[in-house]
Every structure is written in C-alpha cells, then in structure tokens.
Coordinates of N, CA and C in Angstrom, one line a residue:
X17 N -10.7 2.3 18.1 CA -9.9 2.1 16.8 C -8.9 1.6 16.9
X18 N -8.0 1.5 17.6 CA -6.8 0.7 18.1 C -6.8 -0.9 17.7
X19 N -8.2 -1.4 18.7 CA -8.7 -2.9 18.6 C -9.0 -3.2 17.3
X20 N -9.8 -1.8 16.6 CA -10.5 -2.8 15.0 C -9.0 -3.0 14.2
X21 N -7.6 -2.0 14.2 CA -7.0 -2.3 13.5 C -5.9 -3.5 13.7
X22 N -6.1 -4.0 15.4 CA -5.3 -5.2 15.8 C -5.6 -6.2 15.3
X23 N -7.1 -6.3 15.1 CA -8.2 -7.3 15.0 C -8.0 -7.3 12.9
X24 N -7.9 -6.2 12.5 CA -7.5 -6.6 11.4 C -6.3 -6.8 10.7
X25 N -5.2 -6.5 11.4 CA -4.1 -7.3 11.1 C -3.8 -9.0 11.8
X26 N -4.7 -8.7 13.0 CA -4.3 -10.1 13.1 C -5.4 -11.2 12.2
X27 N -6.2 -11.0 11.4 CA -7.0 -11.5 11.0 C -6.2 -12.0 9.4
X28 N -5.2 -11.2 8.9 CA -4.9 -11.1 7.5 C -4.3 -12.3 7.6
X29 N -3.5 -13.4 7.9 CA -3.6 -14.8 7.5 C -4.6 -15.2 6.9
X30 N -6.0 -15.7 7.8 CA -7.3 -15.6 7.3 C -7.6 -15.2 6.1
X31 N -7.6 -14.1 6.0 CA -7.8 -13.3 4.6 C -7.0 -13.8 3.9
X32 N -6.1 -13.8 3.8 CA -5.2 -14.3 2.6 C -5.9 -16.0 2.1
X33 N -6.4 -16.6 2.7 CA -6.7 -17.6 2.7 C -8.4 -17.8 1.6
X34 N -8.9 -16.5 1.9 CA -10.1 -16.7 0.9 C -9.8 -16.9 -0.5
X35 N -8.9 -16.8 -1.0 CA -8.6 -17.5 -2.1 C -9.2 -18.7 -2.5
X36 N -9.2 -19.7 -1.2 CA -9.5 -21.1 -1.3 C -10.9 -21.4 -1.8
X37 N -11.6 -20.2 -1.3 CA -13.1 -20.6 -1.8 C -13.9 -20.1 -2.9
X38 N -12.7 -19.8 -3.8 CA -13.0 -19.7 -4.8 C -12.6 -20.9 -6.2
X39 N -14.1 -20.8 -6.5 CA -13.4 -22.4 -7.5 C -12.2 -22.3 -8.5
X40 N -11.7 -23.5 -9.2 CA -10.7 -23.8 -9.9 C -11.4 -24.1 -11.1
X41 N -12.2 -22.9 -11.9 CA -12.8 -22.9 -13.2 C -12.2 -21.7 -13.9
X42 N -12.7 -21.9 -15.1 CA -12.2 -20.3 -16.1 C -13.2 -20.0 -15.9
X43 N -14.5 -19.9 -16.0 CA -15.7 -18.9 -16.0 C -16.0 -19.2 -14.9
X44 N -16.3 -18.4 -14.0 CA -17.2 -18.5 -12.7 C -18.4 -17.7 -12.5
X45 N -19.7 -18.1 -12.5 CA -21.0 -18.0 -12.3 C -21.4 -17.9 -10.6
X46 N -21.5 -16.4 -10.8 CA -22.3 -16.0 -8.8 C -23.8 -15.8 -9.0
X47 N -24.4 -15.3 -8.2 CA -25.5 -14.1 -8.3 C -25.6 -13.3 -8.8
X48 N -24.2 -12.7 -8.1 CA -23.9 -11.0 -8.6 C -23.5 -10.7 -10.0
X49 N -22.5 -11.5 -9.7 CA -21.6 -11.4 -11.5 C -21.1 -12.8 -12.4
X50 N -20.8 -12.7 -13.3 CA -19.8 -13.7 -14.0 C -18.7 -13.1 -14.6
X51 N -17.3 -14.0 -13.5 CA -15.8 -13.6 -14.3 C -15.2 -14.9 -14.8
X52 N -14.8 -14.0 -16.1 CA -13.7 -15.1 -17.0 C -12.4 -14.8 -17.1
X53 N -12.0 -15.8 -16.6 CA -10.4 -15.7 -16.4 C -10.1 -15.2 -17.6
X54 N -9.0 -15.1 -18.4 CA -9.1 -15.3 -19.9 C -7.2 -15.6 -19.6
X55 N -6.4 -15.1 -19.1 CA -5.3 -15.0 -19.1 C -4.4 -16.0 -18.0
X56 N -5.1 -16.4 -16.9 CA -5.0 -17.3 -16.1 C -5.5 -18.6 -15.9
X57 N -6.6 -18.4 -17.2 CA -7.3 -19.8 -17.4 C -8.2 -20.5 -16.1
X58 N -8.0 -20.0 -15.1 CA -8.5 -20.3 -13.9 C -8.5 -18.9 -12.8
X59 N -10.0 -19.0 -12.2 CA -10.3 -17.7 -11.7 C -9.8 -17.8 -10.2
X60 N -9.4 -19.5 -10.1 CA -8.4 -19.7 -8.4 C -7.2 -19.0 -8.4
X61 N -6.6 -19.1 -9.6 CA -5.1 -18.3 -9.6 C -5.5 -17.0 -9.9
X62 N -6.1 -16.5 -10.3 CA -6.2 -15.1 -10.1 C -7.0 -14.1 -8.8
X63 N -7.6 -15.2 -8.5 CA -8.0 -15.0 -7.0 C -6.2 -14.6 -5.7
X64 N -5.5 -16.3 -6.1 CA -4.6 -16.3 -5.5 C -3.4 -14.9 -5.4
X65 N -3.6 -14.8 -6.5 CA -2.8 -13.6 -7.2 C -2.9 -12.4 -6.4
X66 N -4.7 -12.3 -6.5 CA -4.9 -10.1 -5.8 C -4.8 -10.7 -4.4
X67 N -5.1 -12.1 -3.5 CA -4.7 -11.8 -2.2 C -3.4 -11.8 -2.0
X68 N -2.5 -12.0 -2.9 CA -1.0 -11.8 -2.5 C -0.8 -10.8 -2.7
X69 N -1.2 -10.0 -3.1 CA -1.0 -8.5 -3.6 C -2.1 -7.4 -2.4
X70 N -3.3 -7.6 -2.2 CA -4.2 -7.0 -1.7 C -4.1 -7.4 -0.3
X71 N -3.4 -8.3 0.2 CA -2.7 -8.4 2.0 C -1.9 -7.1 2.3
X72 N -0.5 -7.6 1.7 CA 0.6 -6.5 1.9 C -0.3 -4.9 1.6
X73 N -1.1 -4.9 0.4 CA -1.7 -3.1 0.5 C -1.8 -2.9 1.6
X74 N -3.3 -4.0 2.0 CA -3.9 -3.2 3.2 C -2.4 -3.3 4.4
X75 N -1.7 -3.9 4.8 CA -1.2 -3.8 6.0 C -0.4 -2.7 5.5
X76 N 0.7 -2.2 4.8 CA 1.1 -0.9 3.9 C -0.2 0.5 4.7
X77 N -1.3 0.2 4.4 CA -2.0 1.2 4.4 C -2.1 1.4 6.0
X78 N -1.9 0.3 6.9 CA -2.6 0.6 8.0 C -0.9 0.9 8.4
X79 N 0.2 0.7 8.4 CA 1.3 1.2 8.5 C 1.5 2.9 7.9
X80 N 0.6 3.4 7.2 CA 1.0 4.3 6.5 C -0.2 5.3 7.3
X81 N -1.0 5.3 7.5 CA -2.4 5.8 8.3 C -2.2 6.1 10.3
X82 N -1.2 4.9 10.4 CA -0.5 4.8 12.0 C 0.8 5.4 12.2
X83 N 1.7 5.1 11.4 CA 3.0 5.4 11.3 C 3.5 7.0 12.3
X84 N 4.0 7.7 13.0 CA 4.0 8.8 13.5 C 5.7 8.9 13.2
X85 N 6.3 8.4 12.5 CA 7.9 9.0 12.3 C 7.6 9.9 10.9
X86 N 8.8 10.7 10.3 CA 8.8 11.8 9.5 C 8.7 11.3 8.2
X87 N 9.2 10.2 8.1 CA 9.7 9.6 7.0 C 8.6 8.7 6.4
X88 N 7.2 8.3 6.7 CA 6.3 7.8 6.6 C 5.6 7.8 4.8
X89 N 5.6 8.8 4.4 CA 5.6 9.1 3.2 C 6.4 8.2 2.0
X90 N 7.6 7.7 2.5 CA 8.2 7.0 1.2 C 7.6 5.8 1.8
X91 N 6.2 5.7 2.4 CA 5.2 4.5 2.0 C 4.2 4.2 0.9
X92 N 4.5 5.6 0.8 CA 3.7 5.5 -0.9 C 3.9 4.9 -2.2
X93 N 5.4 4.6 -1.7 CA 6.1 4.0 -3.2 C 5.8 2.8 -3.1
X94 N 5.9 1.9 -2.0 CA 5.6 0.6 -2.4 C 3.8 0.2 -2.1
X95 N 2.6 1.4 -1.8 CA 2.2 1.4 -2.0 C 1.4 1.7 -3.4
X96 N 1.8 2.5 -3.8 CA 1.4 2.9 -5.4 C 1.9 1.6 -6.5
X97 N 3.1 0.7 -6.1 CA 3.3 -0.5 -6.9 C 2.3 -1.2 -6.3
X98 N 1.7 -1.6 -5.5 CA 0.8 -2.7 -5.5 C -0.4 -2.5 -6.0
X99 N -0.7 -1.0 -6.1 CA -1.9 -0.8 -6.4 C -1.8 -0.7 -7.7
X100 N -0.8 -0.8 -8.6 CA -0.6 -0.8 -9.9 C -0.5 -2.3 -9.9
X101 N 0.2 -2.8 -9.2 CA 0.2 -4.6 -9.9 C -1.2 -4.8 -10.0
X102 N -2.6 -4.6 -8.7 CA -3.7 -5.1 -8.9 C -4.2 -4.7 -9.6
X103 N -4.2 -3.5 -10.2 CA -4.7 -3.1 -11.6 C -4.0 -3.9 -12.6
X104 N -3.0 -3.9 -12.7 CA -2.4 -4.7 -14.0 C -3.1 -6.5 -14.2
X105 N -2.9 -6.8 -12.9 CA -3.6 -7.9 -12.8 C -5.0 -8.3 -13.1
X106 N -6.4 -7.3 -13.0 CA -7.2 -7.4 -13.7 C -7.5 -6.8 -14.8
X107 N -7.0 -6.1 -15.3 CA -7.2 -5.9 -16.4 C -7.3 -7.0 -17.5
X108 N -8.3 -7.5 -17.6 CA -8.7 -8.6 -18.7 C -7.7 -9.6 -18.8
X109 N -6.9 -9.8 -17.9 CA -5.9 -11.1 -17.7 C -5.0 -11.0 -19.0
X110 N -4.7 -9.9 -19.5 CA -3.7 -9.8 -20.9 C -2.5 -9.8 -20.2
X111 N -2.3 -9.2 -19.9 CA -0.7 -8.7 -19.2 C 0.4 -9.8 -18.2
X112 N 1.4 -9.5 -18.0 CA 1.8 -10.0 -17.5 C 2.1 -9.2 -16.0
X113 N 1.8 -10.1 -15.1 CA 1.9 -9.3 -14.3 C 3.2 -8.9 -13.4
X114 N 3.3 -7.1 -12.4 CA 4.8 -7.0 -12.1 C 6.0 -6.5 -13.6
X115 N 5.3 -6.3 -14.8 CA 6.1 -6.2 -15.3 C 5.8 -4.1 -15.9
X116 N 7.1 -3.8 -16.1 CA 7.1 -2.7 -16.7 C 6.5 -1.5 -15.2
X117 N 6.7 -2.1 -14.0 CA 6.1 -1.3 -12.8 C 6.7 -0.2 -12.8
X118 N 8.1 -0.3 -12.8 CA 9.2 1.0 -12.6 C 9.3 2.4 -13.2
X119 N 8.4 2.5 -14.2 CA 8.4 3.2 -15.3 C 7.2 4.1 -14.5
X120 N 6.4 3.4 -14.5 CA 5.1 4.1 -13.7 C 5.5 4.7 -12.0
X121 N 6.3 4.0 -11.7 CA 6.9 4.5 -10.3 C 7.7 6.0 -10.3
X122 N 7.8 5.8 -11.5 CA 9.3 7.1 -11.4 C 8.8 8.2 -11.3
X123 N 7.7 9.1 -12.0 CA 7.0 9.9 -11.4 C 6.7 10.0 -9.8
X124 N 5.9 8.9 -8.8 CA 5.7 9.0 -7.5 C 7.3 9.1 -6.8
X125 N 8.1 8.1 -7.3 CA 9.5 8.5 -6.9 C 10.3 9.9 -6.9
X126 N 9.8 10.2 -7.9 CA 10.5 11.6 -8.0 C 10.3 12.9 -7.1
X127 N 8.9 12.6 -7.0 CA 8.5 13.8 -5.7 C 8.9 13.2 -4.2
X128 N 8.7 11.7 -4.0 CA 8.6 11.2 -2.5 C 10.1 11.3 -2.3
X129 N 10.9 10.9 -2.6 CA 11.8 10.7 -2.3 C 13.1 11.8 -2.0
X130 N 13.1 13.0 -2.9 CA 13.6 14.3 -3.0 C 13.2 14.7 -1.5
X131 N 11.6 14.7 -1.7 CA 11.1 15.4 -1.0 C 11.2 15.1 1.2
X132 N 11.7 13.4 1.3 CA 12.2 13.1 2.1 C 13.6 13.1 2.4
X133 N 14.2 13.2 1.8 CA 15.5 13.8 1.8 C 16.0 15.2 2.3
X134 N 14.8 16.1 2.0 CA 14.7 17.4 2.6 C 14.8 17.4 3.4
X135 N 13.6 16.6 4.2 CA 13.1 16.7 5.6 C 14.4 15.9 6.3
X136 N 14.9 15.3 5.9 CA 15.7 14.7 6.6 C 17.3 15.8 6.7
X137 N 17.4 16.4 5.9 CA 18.5 17.4 5.3 C 18.2 18.8 6.8
X138 N 16.8 19.0 7.0 CA 15.9 19.8 7.7 C 16.3 19.5 8.9
X139 N 16.2 18.1 9.2 CA 16.3 17.6 10.8 C 17.8 17.9 11.0
X140 N 18.3 17.4 10.4 CA 19.9 17.3 10.7 C 20.5 18.8 11.0
X141 N 20.1 19.5 10.2 CA 20.0 21.2 10.3 C 19.9 21.4 11.5
X142 N 19.0 21.3 11.9 CA 18.2 21.4 12.9 C 19.2 20.9 14.1
X143 N 19.3 19.6 14.3 CA 20.5 19.0 14.9 C 21.5 19.8 15.2
X144 N 22.4 20.1 14.3 CA 23.7 21.1 14.5 C 23.6 22.3 14.7
X145 N 22.3 23.1 14.5 CA 22.2 24.6 15.4 C 21.3 24.2 16.9
X146 N 20.6 23.3 17.3 CA 19.9 23.3 18.4 C 20.5 22.3 19.1
X147 N 19.9 22.0 20.6 CA 20.3 21.4 21.4 C 19.0 20.2 21.8
X148 N 18.4 20.0 20.6 CA 17.3 19.4 21.2 C 17.2 17.7 20.1
X149 N 16.6 16.5 21.2 CA 17.2 15.6 20.7 C 16.3 14.9 19.2
X150 N 16.4 14.1 18.8 CA 16.5 14.0 17.6 C 14.7 13.5 17.1
X151 N 14.3 12.8 18.6 CA 12.4 12.4 19.0 C 11.6 13.5 19.2
X152 N 12.8 15.4 19.6 CA 12.0 16.3 19.6 C 11.9 17.0 18.4
X153 N 12.7 16.8 17.5 CA 12.9 17.4 16.1 C 11.7 16.8 15.5
X154 N 11.3 15.6 15.6 CA 11.0 14.2 14.8 C 9.0 14.9 15.4
X155 N 8.8 15.2 16.9 CA 8.0 15.9 16.8 C 7.5 17.5 16.2
X156 N 8.7 18.0 15.7 CA 8.6 18.9 15.6 C 8.0 19.4 14.0
X157 N 8.3 18.0 13.7 CA 8.6 18.3 11.6 C 6.9 17.4 11.6
X158 N 6.2 16.8 12.5 CA 5.8 15.8 12.3 C 3.9 16.2 12.0
X159 N 3.3 16.0 10.9 CA 2.1 16.4 10.5 C 0.7 15.2 11.7
X160 N 0.3 15.5 12.1 CA -0.6 14.6 13.0 C -1.9 15.3 13.2
X161 N -2.9 14.5 12.1 CA -4.1 15.3 12.3 C -4.5 14.5 13.5
X162 N -6.1 14.7 13.7 CA -6.7 14.0 15.2 C -7.3 12.9 14.8
X163 N -7.5 12.4 13.6 CA -8.2 11.2 13.2 C -8.2 10.8 11.8
X164 N -8.7 9.9 11.7 CA -8.3 8.7 10.1 C -8.8 9.6 9.4
X165 N -10.1 10.6 9.1 CA -10.2 11.3 8.4 C -9.9 12.7 8.2
X166 N -8.9 12.8 9.1 CA -8.0 14.2 8.8 C -6.9 14.4 8.4
X167 N -6.6 12.4 7.9 CA -5.0 12.0 7.7 C -5.0 12.0 6.1
X168 N -6.6 11.1 5.8 CA -6.8 11.0 4.7 C -7.1 12.7 3.8
X169 N -7.8 13.3 4.6 CA -7.9 15.2 3.9 C -7.0 15.5 3.8
X170 N -5.6 15.5 4.3 CA -4.4 15.9 4.5 C -3.9 15.6 3.5
X171 N -4.2 14.2 2.3 CA -3.5 13.8 0.8 C -4.1 14.5 -0.2
X172 N -5.6 15.1 0.4 CA -6.6 14.9 -0.9 C -7.1 16.4 -0.9

C-alpha cells in the first residue's frame, strides 16, 4: 500500500499536466461525451482549472488517510473547500470559481475546529495530571483502524 501511495505522490506533476491533452476548443467531442464550456469558452482552460484543484485534493486525501496525529481532522476543512471549488467549477461554467466558499465552509469549521481544540485541551490536561510524554498521549487519543477501508468506515 505504501508503494502505491508513494507512486501516486511521485506522479502528481505528471497528473497535473494531463490538461495539456485537452484541445483548446469551446465544444469538445469525444467518443464518450460532448462537453461545451460556456463560461470559460475553452475546455482547455476548464481542464487546467480542474487539475489545479484535483491534484491538491488528492494529496490532501492521502495526507488525511495516512496522518497519525490527533489533529488530522482539521484537514477536512481544506478538503471540503477543494471539493466545493470543483463542484462550482463544473456547474455549467456559470459562476465565478472561489466565490463565497467561506459561507459554505462555516458549518464544517464550526464542528471541526472546536472538536480539535477540545482534544488539544484534553491532551494538555492529561499532561498536567500525568507523567506521560506528548507522544504517549497522542497514541492514547489516536483512533487508527487497521486498514484503508476501516478508516473510511470510521467517517460514514
């Protein structure tokens, strides 16, 4: 599994430049679909915009699912931001990208930020009461399923 993750991370510069294989036309006809870019006026620009959002999202997912620290839930905030930006970009090319995203992130941040702060407060209360190191306390608070699917099931 580690080799697959390392290969995916190493391939991200190549994945980013996949947009260069998309033609610079308003309407792109392939054997699978026809896509017309109304806002960007070019499918090439749309593909460039999407790869600029998908590659960081992939890297954030890798970081989220492999992070062993107690604060890894904070990564859900930029993950949700990138997901929102991707949906906004694709939605018929009608809206500006990156607009009003903070309004939609407020409910997610309202749950995640206080949760992380409470975990931090519990860790420091335990440090003051016990003679454990910070690493031992992180291990105590860490929820770590045995495999990738266990980690996904933890959130759903």
